[in-house]
Short mmCIF file of N, CA and C in Angstrom, two decimals:
data_model
loop_
_atom_site.label_atom_id
_atom_site.label_comp_id
_atom_site.label_asym_id
_atom_site.label_seq_id
_atom_site.Cartn_x
_atom_site.Cartn_y
_atom_site.Cartn_z
N UNK T 1 18.89 3.76 13.76
CA UNK T 1 18.04 3.63 12.59
C UNK T 1 17.92 4.99 11.90
N UNK T 2 18.07 4.97 10.60
CA UNK T 2 17.94 6.18 9.79
C UNK T 2 16.46 6.35 9.42
N UNK T 3 15.99 7.61 9.52
CA UNK T 3 14.60 7.90 9.14
C UNK T 3 14.57 8.64 7.81
N UNK T 4 13.67 8.20 6.95
CA UNK T 4 13.46 8.85 5.67
C UNK T 4 12.09 9.53 5.76
N UNK T 5 12.08 10.85 5.75
CA UNK T 5 10.85 11.63 5.91
C UNK T 5 10.19 11.79 4.55
N UNK T 6 8.93 11.37 4.46
CA UNK T 6 8.19 11.33 3.21
C UNK T 6 7.01 12.30 3.33
N UNK T 7 7.09 13.41 2.62
CA UNK T 7 6.14 14.52 2.79
C UNK T 7 4.84 14.32 2.00
N UNK T 8 3.85 15.14 2.34
CA UNK T 8 2.59 15.13 1.61
C UNK T 8 2.81 15.44 0.14
N UNK T 9 3.67 16.40 -0.15
CA UNK T 9 3.94 16.77 -1.54
C UNK T 9 4.49 15.58 -2.32
N UNK T 10 5.40 14.83 -1.71
CA UNK T 10 5.96 13.65 -2.36
C UNK T 10 4.91 12.57 -2.54
N UNK T 11 4.07 12.38 -1.53
CA UNK T 11 3.02 11.36 -1.59
C UNK T 11 2.03 11.68 -2.70
N UNK T 12 1.59 12.94 -2.78
CA UNK T 12 0.64 13.35 -3.82
C UNK T 12 1.25 13.13 -5.21
N UNK T 13 2.49 13.54 -5.38
CA UNK T 13 3.18 13.34 -6.66
C UNK T 13 3.26 11.85 -6.99
N UNK T 14 3.64 11.04 -6.01
CA UNK T 14 3.85 9.62 -6.25
C UNK T 14 2.54 8.86 -6.47
N UNK T 15 1.45 9.32 -5.86
CA UNK T 15 0.15 8.71 -6.15
C UNK T 15 -0.21 8.95 -7.60
N UNK T 16 0.16 10.10 -8.13
CA UNK T 16 -0.05 10.37 -9.55
C UNK T 16 0.75 9.41 -10.42
N UNK T 17 1.96 9.10 -9.98
CA UNK T 17 2.80 8.14 -10.72
C UNK T 17 2.15 6.76 -10.72
N UNK T 18 1.64 6.31 -9.56
CA UNK T 18 0.96 5.01 -9.49
C UNK T 18 -0.22 4.97 -10.45
N UNK T 19 -1.03 6.03 -10.44
CA UNK T 19 -2.20 6.09 -11.33
C UNK T 19 -1.77 6.05 -12.79
N UNK T 20 -0.74 6.82 -13.13
CA UNK T 20 -0.23 6.84 -14.51
C UNK T 20 0.22 5.44 -14.93
N UNK T 21 0.93 4.75 -14.04
CA UNK T 21 1.43 3.41 -14.36
C UNK T 21 0.29 2.43 -14.61
N UNK T 22 -0.80 2.55 -13.83
CA UNK T 22 -1.95 1.68 -14.03
C UNK T 22 -2.64 1.99 -15.36
N UNK T 23 -2.73 3.27 -15.71
CA UNK T 23 -3.34 3.67 -16.99
C UNK T 23 -2.50 3.14 -18.15
N UNK T 24 -1.18 3.31 -18.06
CA UNK T 24 -0.28 2.81 -19.11
C UNK T 24 -0.42 1.30 -19.27
N UNK T 25 -0.66 0.62 -18.15
CA UNK T 25 -0.81 -0.83 -18.14
C UNK T 25 -2.23 -1.27 -18.54
N UNK T 26 -3.10 -0.31 -18.80
CA UNK T 26 -4.50 -0.57 -19.16
C UNK T 26 -5.23 -1.35 -18.07
N UNK T 27 -4.88 -1.06 -16.82
CA UNK T 27 -5.55 -1.71 -15.68
C UNK T 27 -6.47 -0.70 -15.01
N UNK T 28 -7.77 -0.95 -15.14
CA UNK T 28 -8.76 -0.09 -14.50
C UNK T 28 -9.55 -0.93 -13.51
N UNK T 29 -9.21 -0.81 -12.22
CA UNK T 29 -9.88 -1.65 -11.23
C UNK T 29 -11.34 -1.25 -11.03
N UNK T 30 -12.12 -2.23 -10.58
CA UNK T 30 -13.51 -1.96 -10.22
C UNK T 30 -13.61 -1.45 -8.79
N UNK T 31 -12.62 -1.77 -7.97
CA UNK T 31 -12.61 -1.37 -6.57
C UNK T 31 -11.17 -1.19 -6.11
N UNK T 32 -10.98 -0.25 -5.18
CA UNK T 32 -9.68 -0.02 -4.56
C UNK T 32 -9.77 -0.50 -3.12
N UNK T 33 -8.87 -1.39 -2.75
CA UNK T 33 -8.83 -1.93 -1.38
C UNK T 33 -7.60 -1.37 -0.68
N UNK T 34 -7.83 -0.67 0.43
CA UNK T 34 -6.73 -0.12 1.22
C UNK T 34 -6.51 -0.94 2.47
N UNK T 35 -5.27 -1.35 2.69
CA UNK T 35 -4.95 -2.18 3.86
C UNK T 35 -4.63 -1.29 5.05
N UNK T 36 -5.26 -1.61 6.18
CA UNK T 36 -4.96 -0.83 7.38
C UNK T 36 -3.62 -1.29 7.94
N UNK T 37 -2.87 -0.38 8.42
CA UNK T 37 -3.18 1.02 8.59
C UNK T 37 -2.59 1.86 7.47
N UNK T 38 -1.43 1.50 6.99
CA UNK T 38 -0.71 2.35 6.06
C UNK T 38 -1.33 2.53 4.69
N UNK T 39 -2.18 1.62 4.26
CA UNK T 39 -2.76 1.71 2.93
C UNK T 39 -4.06 2.47 2.87
N UNK T 40 -4.54 2.94 4.02
CA UNK T 40 -5.84 3.61 4.02
C UNK T 40 -5.78 4.96 3.29
N UNK T 41 -4.83 5.79 3.64
CA UNK T 41 -4.73 7.11 2.99
C UNK T 41 -4.40 6.97 1.50
N UNK T 42 -3.37 6.18 1.12
CA UNK T 42 -3.13 6.01 -0.32
C UNK T 42 -4.34 5.39 -1.04
N UNK T 43 -5.05 4.50 -0.36
CA UNK T 43 -6.22 3.88 -0.97
C UNK T 43 -7.32 4.87 -1.24
N UNK T 44 -7.58 5.75 -0.29
CA UNK T 44 -8.59 6.79 -0.49
C UNK T 44 -8.17 7.72 -1.61
N UNK T 45 -6.89 8.09 -1.63
CA UNK T 45 -6.40 8.97 -2.69
C UNK T 45 -6.56 8.30 -4.06
N UNK T 46 -6.20 7.04 -4.16
CA UNK T 46 -6.31 6.30 -5.42
C UNK T 46 -7.78 6.18 -5.84
N UNK T 47 -8.64 5.91 -4.88
CA UNK T 47 -10.07 5.79 -5.14
C UNK T 47 -10.63 7.09 -5.73
N UNK T 48 -10.26 8.21 -5.16
CA UNK T 48 -10.72 9.50 -5.68
C UNK T 48 -10.16 9.76 -7.07
N UNK T 49 -8.88 9.49 -7.24
CA UNK T 49 -8.21 9.76 -8.50
C UNK T 49 -8.84 8.94 -9.64
N UNK T 50 -9.11 7.66 -9.35
CA UNK T 50 -9.67 6.76 -10.36
C UNK T 50 -11.19 6.79 -10.42
N UNK T 51 -11.81 7.49 -9.45
CA UNK T 51 -13.28 7.56 -9.34
C UNK T 51 -13.88 6.15 -9.22
N UNK T 52 -13.29 5.39 -8.29
CA UNK T 52 -13.72 4.02 -8.03
C UNK T 52 -14.07 3.87 -6.55
N UNK T 53 -14.94 2.91 -6.21
CA UNK T 53 -15.27 2.71 -4.80
C UNK T 53 -14.05 2.27 -3.98
N UNK T 54 -14.08 2.59 -2.69
CA UNK T 54 -12.99 2.27 -1.77
C UNK T 54 -13.48 1.30 -0.71
N UNK T 55 -12.67 0.29 -0.43
CA UNK T 55 -12.97 -0.69 0.61
C UNK T 55 -11.79 -0.78 1.56
N UNK T 56 -11.95 -0.32 2.82
CA UNK T 56 -10.86 -0.50 3.79
C UNK T 56 -10.90 -1.91 4.37
N UNK T 57 -9.73 -2.49 4.55
CA UNK T 57 -9.62 -3.86 5.09
C UNK T 57 -8.60 -3.87 6.22
N UNK T 58 -8.95 -4.54 7.31
CA UNK T 58 -7.98 -4.74 8.40
C UNK T 58 -7.09 -5.91 7.99
N UNK T 59 -5.84 -5.59 7.73
CA UNK T 59 -4.90 -6.64 7.29
C UNK T 59 -3.51 -6.30 7.81
N UNK T 60 -3.38 -6.28 9.11
CA UNK T 60 -2.10 -5.95 9.72
C UNK T 60 -1.51 -7.20 10.34
N UNK T 61 -0.27 -7.49 9.99
CA UNK T 61 0.40 -8.66 10.56
C UNK T 61 1.48 -8.26 11.55
N UNK T 62 1.93 -6.98 11.51
CA UNK T 62 3.04 -6.54 12.37
C UNK T 62 2.52 -5.69 13.52
N UNK T 63 2.19 -4.44 13.26
CA UNK T 63 1.71 -3.54 14.31
C UNK T 63 0.22 -3.78 14.53
N UNK T 64 -0.18 -4.03 15.76
CA UNK T 64 -1.59 -4.27 16.09
C UNK T 64 -2.19 -5.32 15.16
N UNK T 65 -1.68 -6.55 15.19
CA UNK T 65 -2.11 -7.59 14.25
C UNK T 65 -3.62 -7.84 14.31
N UNK T 66 -4.22 -7.80 13.16
CA UNK T 66 -5.64 -8.08 13.01
C UNK T 66 -5.87 -8.41 11.54
N UNK T 67 -6.72 -9.39 11.28
CA UNK T 67 -6.93 -9.80 9.91
C UNK T 67 -8.42 -9.92 9.62
N UNK T 68 -8.84 -9.34 8.51
CA UNK T 68 -10.22 -9.42 8.04
C UNK T 68 -10.18 -9.98 6.62
N UNK T 69 -10.79 -11.12 6.41
CA UNK T 69 -10.80 -11.68 5.05
C UNK T 69 -11.58 -10.76 4.13
N UNK T 70 -11.07 -10.60 2.93
CA UNK T 70 -11.74 -9.75 1.95
C UNK T 70 -12.07 -10.58 0.72
N UNK T 71 -13.32 -10.53 0.33
CA UNK T 71 -13.76 -11.17 -0.89
C UNK T 71 -14.41 -10.11 -1.77
N UNK T 72 -13.96 -9.97 -3.00
CA UNK T 72 -14.58 -8.97 -3.86
C UNK T 72 -16.02 -9.34 -4.18
N UNK T 73 -16.81 -8.34 -4.51
CA UNK T 73 -18.17 -8.59 -4.97
C UNK T 73 -18.07 -9.34 -6.30
N UNK T 74 -19.14 -10.02 -6.64
CA UNK T 74 -19.16 -10.75 -7.91
C UNK T 74 -18.91 -9.83 -9.09
N UNK T 75 -19.34 -8.57 -8.97
CA UNK T 75 -19.19 -7.60 -10.06
C UNK T 75 -17.77 -7.02 -10.13
N UNK T 76 -16.96 -7.25 -9.10
CA UNK T 76 -15.59 -6.73 -9.07
C UNK T 76 -14.66 -7.71 -9.77
N UNK T 77 -14.44 -7.48 -11.05
CA UNK T 77 -13.59 -8.36 -11.85
C UNK T 77 -12.11 -7.98 -11.75
N UNK T 78 -11.86 -6.71 -11.40
CA UNK T 78 -10.49 -6.21 -11.26
C UNK T 78 -10.37 -5.49 -9.92
N UNK T 79 -9.38 -5.88 -9.13
CA UNK T 79 -9.19 -5.33 -7.78
C UNK T 79 -7.74 -4.87 -7.63
N UNK T 80 -7.57 -3.66 -7.10
CA UNK T 80 -6.23 -3.19 -6.75
C UNK T 80 -6.17 -3.12 -5.22
N UNK T 81 -5.17 -3.73 -4.64
CA UNK T 81 -4.96 -3.71 -3.19
C UNK T 81 -3.71 -2.89 -2.94
N UNK T 82 -3.83 -1.87 -2.09
CA UNK T 82 -2.73 -0.93 -1.90
C UNK T 82 -2.33 -0.83 -0.43
N UNK T 83 -1.02 -0.66 -0.24
CA UNK T 83 -0.45 -0.42 1.09
C UNK T 83 0.62 0.65 0.92
N UNK T 84 1.06 1.23 2.02
CA UNK T 84 2.07 2.29 1.92
C UNK T 84 3.43 1.75 1.51
N UNK T 85 3.80 0.62 2.10
CA UNK T 85 5.10 0.02 1.79
C UNK T 85 4.95 -1.50 1.73
N UNK T 86 5.62 -2.11 0.80
CA UNK T 86 5.65 -3.57 0.70
C UNK T 86 6.98 -4.00 1.30
N UNK T 87 6.96 -4.38 2.58
CA UNK T 87 8.19 -4.78 3.26
C UNK T 87 8.60 -6.19 2.85
N UNK T 88 7.82 -7.15 3.29
CA UNK T 88 8.16 -8.55 3.01
C UNK T 88 7.26 -9.16 1.95
N UNK T 89 6.09 -8.56 1.74
CA UNK T 89 5.11 -9.12 0.81
C UNK T 89 4.21 -10.14 1.46
N UNK T 90 4.40 -10.41 2.74
CA UNK T 90 3.61 -11.43 3.43
C UNK T 90 2.13 -11.04 3.47
N UNK T 91 1.83 -9.78 3.73
CA UNK T 91 0.44 -9.34 3.77
C UNK T 91 -0.21 -9.50 2.40
N UNK T 92 0.47 -9.04 1.35
CA UNK T 92 -0.07 -9.18 0.00
C UNK T 92 -0.24 -10.65 -0.37
N UNK T 93 0.74 -11.48 -0.04
CA UNK T 93 0.66 -12.90 -0.35
C UNK T 93 -0.51 -13.56 0.36
N UNK T 94 -0.68 -13.25 1.64
CA UNK T 94 -1.81 -13.81 2.40
C UNK T 94 -3.13 -13.33 1.81
N UNK T 95 -3.19 -12.06 1.40
CA UNK T 95 -4.40 -11.53 0.79
C UNK T 95 -4.72 -12.28 -0.51
N UNK T 96 -3.72 -12.53 -1.33
CA UNK T 96 -3.92 -13.27 -2.59
C UNK T 96 -4.43 -14.68 -2.29
N UNK T 97 -3.81 -15.37 -1.33
CA UNK T 97 -4.24 -16.73 -0.97
C UNK T 97 -5.69 -16.76 -0.50
N UNK T 98 -6.06 -15.79 0.31
CA UNK T 98 -7.43 -15.69 0.81
C UNK T 98 -8.40 -15.50 -0.34
N UNK T 99 -8.05 -14.62 -1.27
CA UNK T 99 -8.92 -14.36 -2.42
C UNK T 99 -9.08 -15.60 -3.30
N UNK T 100 -7.97 -16.26 -3.59
CA UNK T 100 -8.01 -17.45 -4.45
C UNK T 100 -8.83 -18.56 -3.80
N UNK T 101 -8.63 -18.77 -2.50
CA UNK T 101 -9.32 -19.85 -1.79
C UNK T 101 -10.82 -19.61 -1.67
N UNK T 102 -11.22 -18.34 -1.48
CA UNK T 102 -12.61 -18.06 -1.12
C UNK T 102 -13.41 -17.28 -2.15
N UNK T 103 -12.81 -16.87 -3.21
CA UNK T 103 -13.50 -16.02 -4.18
C UNK T 103 -14.50 -16.81 -5.01
N UNK T 104 -15.63 -16.17 -5.26
CA UNK T 104 -16.64 -16.76 -6.13
C UNK T 104 -16.12 -16.79 -7.56
N UNK T 105 -15.47 -15.70 -7.96
CA UNK T 105 -14.93 -15.57 -9.32
C UNK T 105 -13.43 -15.88 -9.29
N UNK T 106 -13.07 -17.07 -9.71
CA UNK T 106 -11.66 -17.48 -9.70
C UNK T 106 -10.81 -16.72 -10.72
N UNK T 107 -11.46 -16.01 -11.64
CA UNK T 107 -10.75 -15.24 -12.66
C UNK T 107 -10.59 -13.77 -12.29
N UNK T 108 -10.90 -13.42 -11.07
CA UNK T 108 -10.76 -12.03 -10.62
C UNK T 108 -9.30 -11.60 -10.75
N UNK T 109 -9.08 -10.46 -11.40
CA UNK T 109 -7.72 -9.94 -11.62
C UNK T 109 -7.35 -9.08 -10.40
N UNK T 110 -6.50 -9.62 -9.55
CA UNK T 110 -6.08 -8.93 -8.33
C UNK T 110 -4.64 -8.48 -8.49
N UNK T 111 -4.43 -7.18 -8.27
CA UNK T 111 -3.08 -6.63 -8.37
C UNK T 111 -2.76 -5.83 -7.11
N UNK T 112 -1.46 -5.61 -6.90
CA UNK T 112 -0.99 -4.97 -5.68
C UNK T 112 -0.18 -3.72 -6.01
N UNK T 113 -0.35 -2.71 -5.15
CA UNK T 113 0.37 -1.45 -5.33
C UNK T 113 0.88 -0.97 -3.98
N UNK T 114 2.02 -0.29 -4.02
CA UNK T 114 2.56 0.36 -2.82
C UNK T 114 3.41 1.54 -3.28
N UNK T 115 3.57 2.47 -2.38
CA UNK T 115 4.43 3.61 -2.70
C UNK T 115 5.90 3.19 -2.67
N UNK T 116 6.24 2.29 -1.76
CA UNK T 116 7.62 1.82 -1.59
C UNK T 116 7.66 0.31 -1.63
N UNK T 117 8.73 -0.23 -2.24
CA UNK T 117 8.97 -1.67 -2.27
C UNK T 117 10.35 -1.95 -1.69
N UNK T 118 10.39 -2.80 -0.67
CA UNK T 118 11.64 -3.25 -0.08
C UNK T 118 12.24 -4.30 -1.00
N UNK T 119 13.27 -3.94 -1.73
CA UNK T 119 13.86 -4.80 -2.76
C UNK T 119 14.58 -6.01 -2.20
N UNK T 120 14.74 -6.07 -0.89
CA UNK T 120 15.44 -7.21 -0.29
C UNK T 120 14.52 -8.41 -0.09
N UNK T 121 13.30 -8.31 -0.57
CA UNK T 121 12.34 -9.39 -0.45
C UNK T 121 11.97 -9.90 -1.84
N UNK T 122 11.49 -11.13 -1.90
CA UNK T 122 11.16 -11.75 -3.18
C UNK T 122 9.87 -11.21 -3.81
N UNK T 123 8.91 -10.88 -2.97
CA UNK T 123 7.61 -10.43 -3.49
C UNK T 123 7.74 -9.01 -4.07
N UNK T 124 7.30 -8.84 -5.31
CA UNK T 124 7.34 -7.53 -5.95
C UNK T 124 5.91 -7.13 -6.34
N UNK T 125 5.41 -6.01 -5.81
CA UNK T 125 4.06 -5.59 -6.19
C UNK T 125 3.99 -5.21 -7.67
N UNK T 126 2.81 -5.26 -8.23
CA UNK T 126 2.61 -4.91 -9.64
C UNK T 126 2.98 -3.45 -9.91
N UNK T 127 2.62 -2.58 -8.96
CA UNK T 127 2.86 -1.15 -9.12
C UNK T 127 3.51 -0.60 -7.86
N UNK T 128 4.57 0.15 -8.03
CA UNK T 128 5.23 0.83 -6.92
C UNK T 128 6.01 1.99 -7.51
N UNK T 129 6.38 2.94 -6.65
CA UNK T 129 7.09 4.12 -7.13
C UNK T 129 8.56 4.08 -6.75
N UNK T 130 8.84 3.74 -5.50
CA UNK T 130 10.21 3.78 -5.00
C UNK T 130 10.69 2.40 -4.58
N UNK T 131 11.97 2.16 -4.78
CA UNK T 131 12.64 0.96 -4.29
C UNK T 131 13.58 1.36 -3.17
N UNK T 132 13.67 0.50 -2.16
CA UNK T 132 14.57 0.76 -1.04
C UNK T 132 15.03 -0.57 -0.45
N UNK T 133 16.26 -0.61 -0.01
CA UNK T 133 16.78 -1.77 0.72
C UNK T 133 16.69 -1.40 2.21
N UNK T 134 15.49 -1.53 2.75
CA UNK T 134 15.23 -1.07 4.12
C UNK T 134 16.07 -1.77 5.17
N UNK T 135 16.25 -3.06 5.01
CA UNK T 135 16.93 -3.84 6.04
C UNK T 135 18.42 -3.52 6.11
N UNK T 136 19.09 -3.62 4.98
CA UNK T 136 20.54 -3.40 4.99
C UNK T 136 20.93 -1.94 5.22
N UNK T 137 20.03 -1.01 4.87
CA UNK T 137 20.32 0.40 5.14
C UNK T 137 19.76 0.86 6.48
N UNK T 138 19.05 -0.04 7.16
CA UNK T 138 18.45 0.26 8.46
C UNK T 138 17.65 1.57 8.40
N UNK T 139 16.72 1.61 7.44
CA UNK T 139 15.93 2.81 7.20
C UNK T 139 14.47 2.58 7.56
N UNK T 140 13.88 3.58 8.20
CA UNK T 140 12.46 3.58 8.50
C UNK T 140 11.84 4.75 7.75
N UNK T 141 10.82 4.47 6.92
CA UNK T 141 10.13 5.52 6.17
C UNK T 141 9.07 6.11 7.08
N UNK T 142 9.14 7.41 7.29
CA UNK T 142 8.14 8.11 8.12
C UNK T 142 7.19 8.83 7.16
N UNK T 143 5.99 8.30 7.03
CA UNK T 143 5.00 8.87 6.13
C UNK T 143 4.38 10.12 6.73
N UNK T 144 3.89 11.01 5.88
CA UNK T 144 3.34 12.30 6.33
C UNK T 144 2.25 12.10 7.38
N UNK T 145 1.42 11.08 7.24
CA UNK T 145 0.34 10.87 8.21
C UNK T 145 0.85 10.36 9.55
N UNK T 146 2.13 10.02 9.64
CA UNK T 146 2.73 9.59 10.91
C UNK T 146 3.47 10.74 11.59
N UNK T 147 3.61 11.87 10.94
CA UNK T 147 4.45 12.96 11.44
C UNK T 147 3.73 13.89 12.40
N UNK T 148 2.50 13.68 12.71
CA UNK T 148 1.74 14.57 13.59
C UNK T 148 1.98 14.28 15.07
N UNK T 149 2.70 13.25 15.41
CA UNK T 149 2.84 12.81 16.79
C UNK T 149 3.43 13.84 17.73
N UNK T 150 4.17 14.80 17.21
CA UNK T 150 4.72 15.90 18.01
C UNK T 150 5.41 15.46 19.28
N UNK T 151 4.86 15.86 20.45
CA UNK T 151 5.54 15.58 21.72
C UNK T 151 5.61 14.11 22.09
N UNK T 152 4.80 13.29 21.44
CA UNK T 152 4.79 11.86 21.76
C UNK T 152 5.84 11.07 20.98
N UNK T 153 6.46 11.74 20.01
CA UNK T 153 7.40 11.05 19.14
C UNK T 153 8.45 12.05 18.69
N UNK T 154 9.69 11.67 18.77
CA UNK T 154 10.75 12.58 18.34
C UNK T 154 10.80 12.60 16.83
N UNK T 155 10.14 13.60 16.25
CA UNK T 155 10.08 13.67 14.79
C UNK T 155 11.15 14.58 14.20
N UNK T 156 12.15 14.91 14.97
CA UNK T 156 13.23 15.76 14.45
C UNK T 156 14.51 14.97 14.20
N UNK T 157 14.62 13.79 14.79
CA UNK T 157 15.82 12.98 14.64
C UNK T 157 16.05 12.60 13.18
N UNK T 158 17.27 12.79 12.72
CA UNK T 158 17.68 12.43 11.34
C UNK T 158 16.84 13.11 10.26
N UNK T 159 16.33 14.24 10.55
CA UNK T 159 15.50 14.94 9.56
C UNK T 159 16.33 15.78 8.65
#
């Protein structure tokens, strides 16, 4: 497996790109929802950048599976849900279904953002910075917040 090392400098730059794209699109969310685990750091960054409240949600289907239903507050008319990478879109799709089924406000504008989008899948987030064919290129993106493992993880391979 090939590793793609994604640095803090790149993440900070790309979070700026996501924010710019949302501004250009005239989308100003009332709340930023970060999906655990990978969407927590980008979610906090987006929340600070946009000066909007942050809501962390447990929504992991692959590593350490755990699911927490999220319903926006009645006052949250626009919601951005962010993750580090959109692999299959299954998490985002399940999140949308949960919101539609259980939301008090059926007109809530829910959008999705990720730093990376796996183009080999049908689901495309509203906002993303990079496209990658993760499966056919056998690539694993190593985010800056995953690089601290040191002796517990070989972080020098394919660097």
